[in-house]
CSV table of C-alpha atoms in Angstrom, one decimal:
chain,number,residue,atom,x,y,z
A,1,UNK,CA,-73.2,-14.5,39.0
A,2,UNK,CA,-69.3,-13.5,39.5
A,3,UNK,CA,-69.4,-10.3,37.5
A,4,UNK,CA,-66.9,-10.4,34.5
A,5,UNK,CA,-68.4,-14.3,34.3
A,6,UNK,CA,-69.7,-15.2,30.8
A,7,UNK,CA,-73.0,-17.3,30.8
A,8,UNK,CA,-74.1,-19.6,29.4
A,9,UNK,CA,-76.0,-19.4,25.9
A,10,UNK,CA,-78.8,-21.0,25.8
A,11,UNK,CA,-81.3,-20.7,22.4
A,12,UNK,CA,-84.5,-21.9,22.6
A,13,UNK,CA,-85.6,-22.1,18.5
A,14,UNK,CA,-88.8,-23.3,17.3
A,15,UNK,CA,-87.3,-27.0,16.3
A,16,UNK,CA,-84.2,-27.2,19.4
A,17,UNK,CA,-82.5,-26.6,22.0
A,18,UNK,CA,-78.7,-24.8,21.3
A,19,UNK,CA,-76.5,-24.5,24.6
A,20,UNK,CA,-73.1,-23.0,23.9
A,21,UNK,CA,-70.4,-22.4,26.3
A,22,UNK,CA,-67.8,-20.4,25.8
A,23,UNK,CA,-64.0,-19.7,27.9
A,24,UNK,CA,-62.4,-16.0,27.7
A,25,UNK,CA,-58.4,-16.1,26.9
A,26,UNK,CA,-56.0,-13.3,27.0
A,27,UNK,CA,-53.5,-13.9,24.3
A,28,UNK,CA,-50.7,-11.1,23.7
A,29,UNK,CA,-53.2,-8.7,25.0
A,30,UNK,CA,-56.0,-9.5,23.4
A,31,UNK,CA,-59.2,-11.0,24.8
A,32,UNK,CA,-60.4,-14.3,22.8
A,33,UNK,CA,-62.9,-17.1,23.1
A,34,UNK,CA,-62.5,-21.3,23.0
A,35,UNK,CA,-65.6,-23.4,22.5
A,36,UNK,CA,-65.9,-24.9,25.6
A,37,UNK,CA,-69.0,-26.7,25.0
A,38,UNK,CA,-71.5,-27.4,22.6
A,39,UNK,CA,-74.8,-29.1,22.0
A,40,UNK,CA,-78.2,-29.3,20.3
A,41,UNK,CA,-81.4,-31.0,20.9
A,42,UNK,CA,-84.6,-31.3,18.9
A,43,UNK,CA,-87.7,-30.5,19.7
A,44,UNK,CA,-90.9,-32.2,19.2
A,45,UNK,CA,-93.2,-30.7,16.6
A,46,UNK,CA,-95.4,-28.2,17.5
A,47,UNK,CA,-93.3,-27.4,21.1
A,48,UNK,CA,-93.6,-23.5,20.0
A,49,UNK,CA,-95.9,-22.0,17.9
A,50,UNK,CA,-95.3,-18.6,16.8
A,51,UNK,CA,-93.1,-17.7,20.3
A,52,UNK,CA,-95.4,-19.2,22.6
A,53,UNK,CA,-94.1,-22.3,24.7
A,54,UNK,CA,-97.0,-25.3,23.5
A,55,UNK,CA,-95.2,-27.9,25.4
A,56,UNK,CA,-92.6,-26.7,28.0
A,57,UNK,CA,-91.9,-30.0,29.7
A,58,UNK,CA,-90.5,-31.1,26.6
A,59,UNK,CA,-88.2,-27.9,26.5
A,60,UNK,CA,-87.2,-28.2,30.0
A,61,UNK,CA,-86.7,-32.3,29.1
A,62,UNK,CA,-84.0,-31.2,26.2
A,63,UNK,CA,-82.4,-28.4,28.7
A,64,UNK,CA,-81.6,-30.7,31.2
A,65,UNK,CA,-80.8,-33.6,28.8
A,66,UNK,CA,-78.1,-31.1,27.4
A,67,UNK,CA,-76.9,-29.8,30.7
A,68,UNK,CA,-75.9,-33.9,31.7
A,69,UNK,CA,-74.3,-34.8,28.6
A,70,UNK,CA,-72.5,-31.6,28.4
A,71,UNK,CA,-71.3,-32.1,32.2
A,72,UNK,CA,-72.2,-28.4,31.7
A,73,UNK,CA,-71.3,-27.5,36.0
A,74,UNK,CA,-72.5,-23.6,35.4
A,75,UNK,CA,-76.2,-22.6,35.9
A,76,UNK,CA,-76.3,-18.6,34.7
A,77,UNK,CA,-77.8,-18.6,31.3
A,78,UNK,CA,-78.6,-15.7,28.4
A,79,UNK,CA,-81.8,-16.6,26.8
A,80,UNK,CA,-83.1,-14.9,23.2
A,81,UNK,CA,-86.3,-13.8,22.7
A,82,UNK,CA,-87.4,-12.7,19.1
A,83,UNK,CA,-91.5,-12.7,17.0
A,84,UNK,CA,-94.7,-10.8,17.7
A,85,UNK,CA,-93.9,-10.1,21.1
A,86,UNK,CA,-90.8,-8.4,21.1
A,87,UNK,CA,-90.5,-4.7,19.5
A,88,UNK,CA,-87.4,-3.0,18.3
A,89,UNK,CA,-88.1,0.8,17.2
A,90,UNK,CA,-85.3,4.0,16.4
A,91,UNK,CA,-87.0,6.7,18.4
A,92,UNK,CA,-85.2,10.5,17.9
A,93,UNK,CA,-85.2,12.3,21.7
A,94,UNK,CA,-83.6,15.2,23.3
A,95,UNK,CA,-80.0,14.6,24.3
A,96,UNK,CA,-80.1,13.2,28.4
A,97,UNK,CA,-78.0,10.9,29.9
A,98,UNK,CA,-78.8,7.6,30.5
A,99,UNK,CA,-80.4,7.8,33.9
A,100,UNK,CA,-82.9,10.8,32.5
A,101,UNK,CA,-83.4,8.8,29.4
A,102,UNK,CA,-84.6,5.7,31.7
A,103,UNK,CA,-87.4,8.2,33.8
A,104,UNK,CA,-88.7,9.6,30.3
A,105,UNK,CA,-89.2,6.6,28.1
A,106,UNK,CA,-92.0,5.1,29.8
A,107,UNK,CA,-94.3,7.9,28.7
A,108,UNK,CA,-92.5,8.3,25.6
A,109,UNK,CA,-92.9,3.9,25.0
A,110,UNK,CA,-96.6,4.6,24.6
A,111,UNK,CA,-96.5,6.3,21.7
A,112,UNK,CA,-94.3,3.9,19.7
A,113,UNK,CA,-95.5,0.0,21.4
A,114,UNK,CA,-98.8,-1.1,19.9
A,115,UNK,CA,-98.8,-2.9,23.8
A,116,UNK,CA,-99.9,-1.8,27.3
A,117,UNK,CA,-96.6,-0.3,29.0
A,118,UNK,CA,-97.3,-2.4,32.0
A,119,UNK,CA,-97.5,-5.7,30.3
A,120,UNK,CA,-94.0,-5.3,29.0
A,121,UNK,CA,-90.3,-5.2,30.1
A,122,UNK,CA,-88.3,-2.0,28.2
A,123,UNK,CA,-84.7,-1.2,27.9
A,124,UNK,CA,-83.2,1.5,26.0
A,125,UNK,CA,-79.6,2.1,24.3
A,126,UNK,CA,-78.5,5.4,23.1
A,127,UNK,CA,-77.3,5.0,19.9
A,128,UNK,CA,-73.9,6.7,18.8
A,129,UNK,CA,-73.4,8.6,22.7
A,130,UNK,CA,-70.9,10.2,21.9
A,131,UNK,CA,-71.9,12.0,18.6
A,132,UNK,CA,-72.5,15.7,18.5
A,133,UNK,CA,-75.8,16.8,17.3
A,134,UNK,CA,-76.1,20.3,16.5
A,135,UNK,CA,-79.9,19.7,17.0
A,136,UNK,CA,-80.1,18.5,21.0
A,137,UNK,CA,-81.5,15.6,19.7
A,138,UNK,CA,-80.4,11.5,19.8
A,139,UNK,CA,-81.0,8.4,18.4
A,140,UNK,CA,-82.1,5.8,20.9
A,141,UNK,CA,-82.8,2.1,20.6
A,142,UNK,CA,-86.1,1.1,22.0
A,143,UNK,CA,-86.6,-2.6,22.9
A,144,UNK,CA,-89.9,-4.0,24.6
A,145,UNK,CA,-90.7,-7.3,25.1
A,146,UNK,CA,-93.8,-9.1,26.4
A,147,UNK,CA,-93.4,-9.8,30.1
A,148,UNK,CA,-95.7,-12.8,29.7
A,149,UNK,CA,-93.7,-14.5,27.2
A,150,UNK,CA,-90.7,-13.4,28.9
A,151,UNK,CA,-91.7,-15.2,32.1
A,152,UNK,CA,-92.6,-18.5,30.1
A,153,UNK,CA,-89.5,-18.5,28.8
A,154,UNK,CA,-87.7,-17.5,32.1
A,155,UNK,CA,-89.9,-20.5,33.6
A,156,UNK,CA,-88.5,-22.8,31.4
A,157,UNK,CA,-85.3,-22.3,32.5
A,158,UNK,CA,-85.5,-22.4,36.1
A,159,UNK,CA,-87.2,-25.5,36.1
A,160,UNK,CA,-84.6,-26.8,34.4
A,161,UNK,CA,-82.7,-25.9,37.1
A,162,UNK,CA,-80.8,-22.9,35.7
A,163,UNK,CA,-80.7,-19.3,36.5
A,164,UNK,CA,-81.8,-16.5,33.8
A,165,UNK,CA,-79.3,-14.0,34.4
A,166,UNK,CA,-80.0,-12.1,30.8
A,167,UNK,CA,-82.8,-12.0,28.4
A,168,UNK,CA,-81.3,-10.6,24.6
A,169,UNK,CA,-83.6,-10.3,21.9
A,170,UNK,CA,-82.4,-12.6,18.8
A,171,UNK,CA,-81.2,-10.3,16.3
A,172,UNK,CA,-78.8,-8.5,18.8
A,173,UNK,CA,-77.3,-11.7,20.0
A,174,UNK,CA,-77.0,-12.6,16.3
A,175,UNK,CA,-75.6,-9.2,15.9
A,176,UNK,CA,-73.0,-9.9,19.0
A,177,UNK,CA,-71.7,-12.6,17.4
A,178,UNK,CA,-70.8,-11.3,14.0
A,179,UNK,CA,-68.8,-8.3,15.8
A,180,UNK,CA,-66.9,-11.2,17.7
A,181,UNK,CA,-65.9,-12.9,14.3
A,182,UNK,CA,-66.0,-10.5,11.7
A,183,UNK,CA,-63.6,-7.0,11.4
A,184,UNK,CA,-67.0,-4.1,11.6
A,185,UNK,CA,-66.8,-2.5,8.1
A,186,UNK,CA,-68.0,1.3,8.0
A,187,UNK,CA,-70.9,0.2,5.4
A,188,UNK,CA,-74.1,-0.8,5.8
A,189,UNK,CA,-74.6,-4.9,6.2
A,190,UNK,CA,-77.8,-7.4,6.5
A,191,UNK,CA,-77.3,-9.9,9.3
A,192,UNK,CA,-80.2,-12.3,8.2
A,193,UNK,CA,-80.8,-15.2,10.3
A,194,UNK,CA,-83.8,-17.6,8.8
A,195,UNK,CA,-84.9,-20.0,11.4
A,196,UNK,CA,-87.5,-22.9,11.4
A,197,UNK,CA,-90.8,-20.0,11.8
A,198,UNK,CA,-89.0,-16.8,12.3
A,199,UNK,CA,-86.9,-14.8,10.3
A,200,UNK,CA,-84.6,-12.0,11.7
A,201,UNK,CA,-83.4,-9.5,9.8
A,202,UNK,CA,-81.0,-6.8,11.5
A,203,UNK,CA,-79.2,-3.7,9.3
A,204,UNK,CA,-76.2,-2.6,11.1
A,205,UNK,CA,-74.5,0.5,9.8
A,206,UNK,CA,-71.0,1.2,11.2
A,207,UNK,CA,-71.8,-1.4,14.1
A,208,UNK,CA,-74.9,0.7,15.1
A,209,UNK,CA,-78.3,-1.5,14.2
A,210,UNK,CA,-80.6,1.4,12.1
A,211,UNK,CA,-83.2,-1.0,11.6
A,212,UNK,CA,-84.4,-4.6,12.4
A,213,UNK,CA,-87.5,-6.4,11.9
A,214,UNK,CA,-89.0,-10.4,12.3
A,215,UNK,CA,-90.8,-11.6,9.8
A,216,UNK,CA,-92.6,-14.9,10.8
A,217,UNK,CA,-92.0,-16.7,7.9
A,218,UNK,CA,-89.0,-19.6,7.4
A,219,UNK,CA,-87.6,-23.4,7.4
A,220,UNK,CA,-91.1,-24.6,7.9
A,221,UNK,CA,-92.3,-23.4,4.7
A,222,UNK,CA,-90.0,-25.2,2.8
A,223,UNK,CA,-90.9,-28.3,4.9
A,224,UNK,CA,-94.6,-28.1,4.6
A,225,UNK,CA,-94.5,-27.2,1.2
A,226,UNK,CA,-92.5,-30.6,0.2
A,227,UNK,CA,-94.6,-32.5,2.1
A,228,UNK,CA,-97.8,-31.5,0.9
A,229,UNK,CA,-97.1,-31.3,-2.9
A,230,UNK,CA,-95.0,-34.3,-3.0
A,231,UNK,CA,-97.1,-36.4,-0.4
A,232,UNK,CA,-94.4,-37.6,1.8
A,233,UNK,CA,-94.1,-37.4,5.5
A,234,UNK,CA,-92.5,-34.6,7.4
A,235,UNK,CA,-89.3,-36.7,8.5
A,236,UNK,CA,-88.6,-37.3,4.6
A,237,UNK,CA,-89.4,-33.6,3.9
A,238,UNK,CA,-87.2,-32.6,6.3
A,239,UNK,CA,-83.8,-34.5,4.7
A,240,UNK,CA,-85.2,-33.7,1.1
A,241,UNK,CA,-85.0,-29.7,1.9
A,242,UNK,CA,-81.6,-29.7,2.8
A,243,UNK,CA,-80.5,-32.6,0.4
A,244,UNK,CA,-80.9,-35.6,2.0
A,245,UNK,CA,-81.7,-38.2,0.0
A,246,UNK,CA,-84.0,-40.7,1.7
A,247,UNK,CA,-86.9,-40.0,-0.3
A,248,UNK,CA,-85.1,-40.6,-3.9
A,249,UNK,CA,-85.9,-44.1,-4.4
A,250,UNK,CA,-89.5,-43.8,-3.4
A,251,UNK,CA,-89.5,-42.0,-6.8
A,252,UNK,CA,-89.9,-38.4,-5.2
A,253,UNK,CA,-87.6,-36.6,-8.0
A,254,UNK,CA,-85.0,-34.2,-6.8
A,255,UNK,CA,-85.9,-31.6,-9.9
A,256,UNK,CA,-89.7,-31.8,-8.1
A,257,UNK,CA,-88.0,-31.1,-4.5
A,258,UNK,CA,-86.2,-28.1,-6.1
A,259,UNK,CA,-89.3,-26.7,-7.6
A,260,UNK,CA,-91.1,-26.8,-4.6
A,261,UNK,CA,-87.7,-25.2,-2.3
A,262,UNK,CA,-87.1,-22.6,-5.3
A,263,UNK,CA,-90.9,-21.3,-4.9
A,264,UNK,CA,-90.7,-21.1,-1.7
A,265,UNK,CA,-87.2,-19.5,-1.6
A,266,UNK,CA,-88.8,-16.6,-4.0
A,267,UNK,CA,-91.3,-16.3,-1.2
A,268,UNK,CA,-89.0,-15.8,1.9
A,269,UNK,CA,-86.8,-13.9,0.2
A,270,UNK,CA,-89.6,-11.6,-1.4
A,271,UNK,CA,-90.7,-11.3,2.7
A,272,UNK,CA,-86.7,-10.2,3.4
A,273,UNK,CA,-86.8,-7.9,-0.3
A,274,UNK,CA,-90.1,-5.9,1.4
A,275,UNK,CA,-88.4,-5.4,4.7
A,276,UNK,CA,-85.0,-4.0,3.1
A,277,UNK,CA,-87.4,-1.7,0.5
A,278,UNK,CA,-89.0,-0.3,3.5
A,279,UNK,CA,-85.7,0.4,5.1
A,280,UNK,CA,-84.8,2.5,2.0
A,281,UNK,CA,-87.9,4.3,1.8
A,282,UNK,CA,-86.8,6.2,5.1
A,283,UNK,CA,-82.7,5.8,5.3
A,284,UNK,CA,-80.9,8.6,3.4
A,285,UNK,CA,-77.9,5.9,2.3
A,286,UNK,CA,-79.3,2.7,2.1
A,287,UNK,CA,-76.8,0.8,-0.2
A,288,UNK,CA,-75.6,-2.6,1.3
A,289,UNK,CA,-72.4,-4.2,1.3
A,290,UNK,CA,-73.2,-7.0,2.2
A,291,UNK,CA,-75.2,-10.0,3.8
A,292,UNK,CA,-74.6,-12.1,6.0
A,293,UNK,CA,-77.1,-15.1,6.1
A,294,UNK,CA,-76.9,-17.6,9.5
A,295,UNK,CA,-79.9,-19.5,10.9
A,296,UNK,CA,-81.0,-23.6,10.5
A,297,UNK,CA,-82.5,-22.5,6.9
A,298,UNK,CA,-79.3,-20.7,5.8
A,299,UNK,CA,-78.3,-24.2,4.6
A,300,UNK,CA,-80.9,-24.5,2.1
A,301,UNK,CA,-78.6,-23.4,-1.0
A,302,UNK,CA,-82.1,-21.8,-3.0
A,303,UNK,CA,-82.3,-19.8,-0.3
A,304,UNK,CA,-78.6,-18.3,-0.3
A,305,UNK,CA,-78.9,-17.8,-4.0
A,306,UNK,CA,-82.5,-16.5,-4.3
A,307,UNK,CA,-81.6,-13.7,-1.4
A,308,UNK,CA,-78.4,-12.6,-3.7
A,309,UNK,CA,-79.8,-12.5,-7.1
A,310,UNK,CA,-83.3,-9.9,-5.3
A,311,UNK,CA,-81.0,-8.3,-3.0
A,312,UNK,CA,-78.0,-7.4,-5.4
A,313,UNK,CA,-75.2,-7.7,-3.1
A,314,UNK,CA,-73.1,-10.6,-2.4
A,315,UNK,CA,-74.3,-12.9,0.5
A,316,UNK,CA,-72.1,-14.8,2.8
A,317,UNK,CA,-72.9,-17.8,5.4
A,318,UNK,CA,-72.0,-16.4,8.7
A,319,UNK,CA,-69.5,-18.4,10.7
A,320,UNK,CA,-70.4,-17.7,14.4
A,321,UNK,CA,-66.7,-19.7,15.0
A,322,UNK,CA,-64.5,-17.5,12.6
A,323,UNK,CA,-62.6,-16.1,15.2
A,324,UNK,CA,-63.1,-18.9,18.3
A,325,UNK,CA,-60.7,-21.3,18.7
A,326,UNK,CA,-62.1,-24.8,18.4
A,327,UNK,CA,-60.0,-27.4,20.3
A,328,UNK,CA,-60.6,-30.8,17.4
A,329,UNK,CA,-59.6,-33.3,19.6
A,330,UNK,CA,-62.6,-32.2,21.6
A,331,UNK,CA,-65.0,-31.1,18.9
A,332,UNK,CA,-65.6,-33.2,15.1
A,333,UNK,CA,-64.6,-30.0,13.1
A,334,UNK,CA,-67.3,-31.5,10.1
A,335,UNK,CA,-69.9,-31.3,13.0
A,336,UNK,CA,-69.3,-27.9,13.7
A,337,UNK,CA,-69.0,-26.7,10.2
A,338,UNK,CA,-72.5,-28.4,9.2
A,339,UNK,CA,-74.2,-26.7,12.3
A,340,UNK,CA,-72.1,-23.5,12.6
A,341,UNK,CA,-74.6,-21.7,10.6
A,342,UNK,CA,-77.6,-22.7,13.5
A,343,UNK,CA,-75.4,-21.5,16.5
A,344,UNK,CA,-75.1,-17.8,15.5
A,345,UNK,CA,-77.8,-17.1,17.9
A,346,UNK,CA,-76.1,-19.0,20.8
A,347,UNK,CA,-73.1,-17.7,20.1
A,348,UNK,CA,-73.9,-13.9,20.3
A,349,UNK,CA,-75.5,-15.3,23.6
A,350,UNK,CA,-72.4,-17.0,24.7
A,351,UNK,CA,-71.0,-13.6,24.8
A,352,UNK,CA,-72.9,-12.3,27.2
A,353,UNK,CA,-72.7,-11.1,31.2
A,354,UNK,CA,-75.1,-10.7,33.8
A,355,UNK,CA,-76.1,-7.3,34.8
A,356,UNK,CA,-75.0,-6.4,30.4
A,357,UNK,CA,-76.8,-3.9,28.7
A,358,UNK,CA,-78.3,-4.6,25.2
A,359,UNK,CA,-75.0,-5.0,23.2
């Protein structure tokens, strides 16, 4: 891959496939992005299960399928990777460069990864390089990933006939994105983004992530939960969760659909109230701004307002588009308002060159 050369982004979600690609512009000296393309496909039920690839012809089926109706000509891809098998930890080490820092952390992994070291892939970012610590030590981001789900995923791709030319984790691409769109504020925000089964929950503080965590909880919830109390199938659950309507005159009542999505709203953002607790417990400032919800569940309105009234702070939908210029002759600008919230993490991968190191 030409260096300099964006790839594509390419997010494989528990429900579909997202492919984004995006075209850099200079304008009066500043670097900017137009959609280029954009498309989504769903995937059967069932096609992943907590991370793990269940049926990986039907995910190489919706890659290709997007790749020809996109006329998509380009083949390097970023891929996301997020759930059990991926771990995020803020170690403290003595201040080294970069080159030392990637000799000592495979010794000083095995104290913080609950995994063998030679059944994952690790990369490391010093947080804050430049800042002057009177006590020789630095912050340092620690990400390790399962090299066998890494590989499934990776296979997936290629047989697709693309090339994996980086592998982010979720919450950093999600992460990439918002510092794209959005102006970094000093304070402390939440970037929350709720998929179908996995929620991930990233606190940046002065565009440095402190903390980050996936809880494997989300959309399905609110699905299953509709379908089983109000007996209907999972097609009609679906639309009823985010306000469809088809159900209504088979006399399933919308105040029984709300019950159900408030309850389970309490729960998921109870999941996302824990997290943030923790994160207090061991930051010496941990007042938030604000949040910033994105993700296929962020347009279940409970949700939105159930995480603001536990939370405190005001919440806002992310829009992964805020600052990309959207040509509407090309794109239905009601299309990509309804999804915008779902392509945060394609977006953030969008943004991405070979050979980058965790953004």
């Amino acid at each position: 891959m030409a260096k300099g050369k964006l790839a594509l982004g390419l997010d494989i979600g528990s429900t579909g496939v997202k492919l984004i690609q995006l075209k850099e512009q200079r304008k009066r000296g500043q670097v900017g992005y137009a959609l280029q393309s954009f498309g989504m496909k769903p995937l059967p039920p069932e096609a992943i299960v907590d991370g793990a690839l269940m049926n990986s012809t039907a995910i190489v089926q919706a890659i290709q399928e997007l790749m020809s109706e996109l006329k998509v000509k380009q083949r390097d891809v970023a891929i996301g990777v997020s759930g059990h098998s991926v771990i995020i930890k803020k170690i403290s080490m003595p201040r080294m460069t970069q080159e030392e820092l990637e000799e000592a952390i495979q010794w000083e992994a095995e104290q913080h990864i609950p995994f063998e070291i030679k059944d994952v892939n690790i990369d490391t970012q010093i947080l804050k390089p430049d800042a002057n610590d009177a006590t020789g030590q630095m912050d340092v981001l620690l990400v390790a990933a399962k090299k066998d789900m890494i590989n499934d995923y990776t296979s997936v791709v290629t047989e697709a006939g693309l090339l994996p030319a980086v592998v982010d984790v979720d919450a950093f691409a999600v992460q990439n994105c918002f510092g794209e769109n959005y102006e970094v504020p000093n304070e402390t925000v939440v970037l929350i983004n709720a998929g179908a089964a996995v929620v991930n929950i990233n606190i940046v503080s002065g565009g440095v992530t402190t903390f980050t965590r996936d809880v494997t909880i989300g959309g399905n919830q609110f699905t299953e939960e509709i379908q089983k109390q109000l007996n209907v199938s999972y097609e009609e659950a679906e639309a009823l969760k985010i306000g469809g309507r088809q159900g209504d005159r088979d006399a399933v009542v919308p105040q029984e659909v709300e019950r159900v999505i408030a309850s389970v709203a309490e729960q998921v953002a109870g999941e996302i109230q824990r997290s943030l607790d923790f994160y207090a417990g061991t930051a010496a400032d941990a007042t938030f701004a604000r949040v910033y919800l994105s993700g296929g569940t962020a347009r279940i309105p409970a949700l939105f307002k159930t995480i603001e009234s536990r939370v405190g702070v005001p919440v806002e939908i992310l829009n992964p588009f805020k600052q990309i210029e959207i040509d509407n002759r090309r794109f239905d600008p009601a299309f990509i308002m309804d999804v915008a919230p779902q392509a945060a993490v394609a977006v953030g991968l969008a943004l991405r060159r070979a050979g980058d190191k965790l953004e």
